[in-house]
Structures are given as structure tokens and as C-alpha cells.
Amino acid sequence: MARKVGSHAGTTGPRVRAAALRLFAREGYAAVSMRAIAAEVGVQAGALYLYTPDKQTLLFDLMREHLEEVRAAWAAVRPDPAPPAERLAAFARFHVNHHIDRPEAVFIAYMELRALTPENFARIEALRRAYEGELEAILREGACSGAFRLPDARLAARALIAMLTGVTTWYRAGGPMSRAEVAEAYAALALRAVGAPA
Amino acid sequence: MARKVGSHAGTTGPRVRAAALRLFAREGYAAVSMRAIAAEVGVQAGALYLYTPDKQTLLFDLMREHLEEVRAAWAAVRPDPAPPAERLAAFARFHVNHHIDRPEAVFIAYMELRALTPENFARIEALRRAYEGELEAILREGACSGAFRLPDARLAARALIAMLTGVTTWYRAGGPMSRAEVAEAYAALALRAVGAPA
DNA sequence: AAGGTATCTGAACGCCCGTTCAGTTCAAGC
DNA sequence: GCTTGAACTGAACGGGCGTTCAGATACCTT
């Protein structure tokens, strides 16, 4: 046997990445073999190397695409000239809504950093810092203008990011609360945490 | 060669667990071999099996000990008859202070759940729920008494736990802030988040 | 219909894995 | 000082790992 019926790089490529995303999130990068990914796609292990140069790059690309997507999505909805409280509320709602639909990518991007080579780690960290810097800038500005009352902008940014991202560890669609309700609840917590009651 | 000079189960046992804790946290359970742990201890791989029946139990015991220690430590300092705001502040300070000194154990206990067998996972989850239930109870009580204003006690408990635990991802001793200052800053964020200004 | 190319198989490479165990050496109780 | 058992070695087991590649088959262009 060789080439499969209906095979096409345009479909197999995305299926490889989807399988890797799902398995990496569920079992962890190190615990997932290329053979397991291939089996999920319905292909032999060797065929994966038509779509990625190696396993490390497969992980790196998944992370990079996730972080670039987050940045682009935020840039598209970010209210730019707006008071700090409104910008913070928008960020919190956006962050929760965006992450709640991508628990697997979020999990990988935060937990498999240690599996990256030093070079790849540095590039991913730069992307993350750029995104998280958006929140820190909002907080810093609000602290300066007196709109927020907070201990330390950097600490508060880290604390709020952790809080907001944590939604992915428990939320599952079909529960008692809708995505929008959850996002609103988190936004209210974030606003009050910095002394800007909603 | 066989038995080492100065060898003693009372010293090697803890060194095995310490090495496993450090390596599991840094590389991940699946990525760490028994040979790597043995090398860190200065011993051959076979010798590890004098101290653990297998690799899985080694991980499970590390998690269980960590969670039982957290519960016991909180039980020892918990202010029991006290107003909700005071109890929340105590919990936040305790949680940050306790976790900030054990980043490796925290990381493992939250991230290697997927590496546990279903049986072991259930036991660890029960311990975690018991601890996090303490915070939820405080929030629920405060919401009932009107001391707190929050969207949903369970959601808020999860959000605050995620926020507080997040301190382990960035805090390193020797930075500009002391442990106590960090704990106080997080406690202030937590109090304000539930509408109980510090 | 034919040729070329994209896609995949199946076997193989060297290496590392968790775990076991017979054998060896050290420490401690008498 | 001898004996006994605790502590450890070193080799081995079967199996899985990431990756490569020659060969086979399906699709696409002409």
C-alpha cells in the first residue's frame, strides 16, 4: 500500500496539527509519540514528516499560531482611545471569551514551555510578554490617572492574567453558565480587584 | 561495586523524592527517566526501587504529601470564628506565603494530574477539592451575610485560587518585593475583587 | 491515455525506557 | 570479630521512541 484514497495535503496537514494539539493537551508533549499522532490521523508515522520537520517544530508551531492569533484578535477589538476602566473590562471580557473556546491551545502554550528548545522558548516568551504587556499598560495608565488603586502594576497584571486564564481549567460548554455570563463575571472581579467597581 | 559508603535509607529516601520533585517540575513527569532521577541522587536506577514501588507511585506520593501539607498548614492557622473579610484575607496571605516557597510541588500538583492513573487522579482531586472548598465556604458565607458582593461563589473561588496560585509562576526570592509584601498585595486584590476593600 | 508528482507505507536505524534480579559490599548488633 | 541484613550495582528483559527512506500507489495535468 502507499498513497491513500482521497489523500490531500490541504486536509491532512490541518488534521495532523489538530491531532497533535488534542493529544499534547491531554497527555503532554513528552508522553505523546509521533506514532500516536499518526494513528489519530489514520496514517503511518513516517507520513507526518511531510507536514513538519520534526516533533519539536510541531509543538512550536502550535504555540506560535495560538499566541499570534490571540494578539491579532485582541488588536481587532481593542478599544483604543477609551478610559482605563473600559479598556480593562474589554480586555477581561475578550481574554475570557477567547481562551474559553481554546482550552487545549491555552494549556499547551502555558504548560509545555519547558519542552521547547531554548531558542524556541525565547520566541514564545516574547510573544506572550507582548500580549500580557497590553494588560500591564492598561493597569499602569489607570494607576497613573487615579482610575485604579493597585499595589503594583506588574504584579496586578500577572495576578489578573492568571485569574482570567484559569477559566480554561474548569469551564465546559453546556454548564449552567453561558460563555458571556462567565466573561462578565470575570470582568467584574477584575474591575473590582483594581478598585474600579463595575 | 555494591553498597555505597555512608549509605543509609534515611538519607537516600528523601534525596530520591527531592530529586524527583525537582526534575518532574523542570522537565515534566513523562520526560524524566528513572535513570535521570538516579543520576541526580548519585545512584543506579535499580536502587530507586528500594524507595518506591514504581515511577507512578513516586509521582502520586509527591502530590499527596504536598496537598496534605497544605491542608494541615491551613488548618493550623485558620481563624475560625471570624468575619468573612478577615478569613478571606488570612486565606489569601496563607495561600501565597505557603505556595511561594514550594513552586516545584505546586507546579507538579497542578500540571501532572494527567500523568496519574484514574484511581490516583481521583484521590488527588478529592484532596484538592477539600482545600479549595475552604475558600469557597468563606466566599459563600460572606456573600450570604452581605460582606462580599460577588457573581457566583464557586466561580469566584476558582478565579481567586487561580490568581493566588499564579504567584509561583513568576516570584523568585531576591526580587524587589519580599514574600510578605507580595502576599499582602495579593490579599488586597482578593479582598477588593469580592467587594470587601482592605 | 500517459507521465509526472504528491502522498503514504512498511521496514529499518540506533537509542532510551521502566523494571527485575542475582550478586557484591557496607553497616550494625551481638 | 563475626554474622546478618540493608543498600546498592550492573546487566539484562521486552518494548517503544524519533526519524529516515526506498518503493508503491493515487491524483492531476496534458
Coordinates of C-alpha atoms in Angstrom, one line a residue, chain B residues 4 8 32 52 69 73 77 91 118 124 129 131 135 140 149 155 164 169 171 179 187 193:
Chain B
K4 CA 27.9 2.8 48.9
H8 CA 21.5 4.9 54.7
V32 CA 12.1 12.4 33.2
T52 CA 9.2 3.4 45.6
E69 CA 0.8 19.5 53.9
A73 CA -0.8 24.1 57.4
V77 CA -3.5 29.0 61.1
F91 CA -6.6 32.6 53.4
P118 CA -7.5 7.2 37.1
I124 CA -5.6 13.7 44.4
R129 CA -11.4 20.0 46.3
Y131 CA -8.7 22.5 50.2
L135 CA -12.1 29.2 50.2
R140 CA -20.3 31.7 50.2
R149 CA -20.5 41.2 46.6
L155 CA -16.7 30.9 40.1
L164 CA -3.3 33.4 44.1
T169 CA 5.0 31.3 38.1
Y171 CA 8.1 35.1 42.0
R179 CA 7.3 37.4 50.3
A187 CA -4.6 39.7 49.6
A193 CA -12.3 41.6 43.9

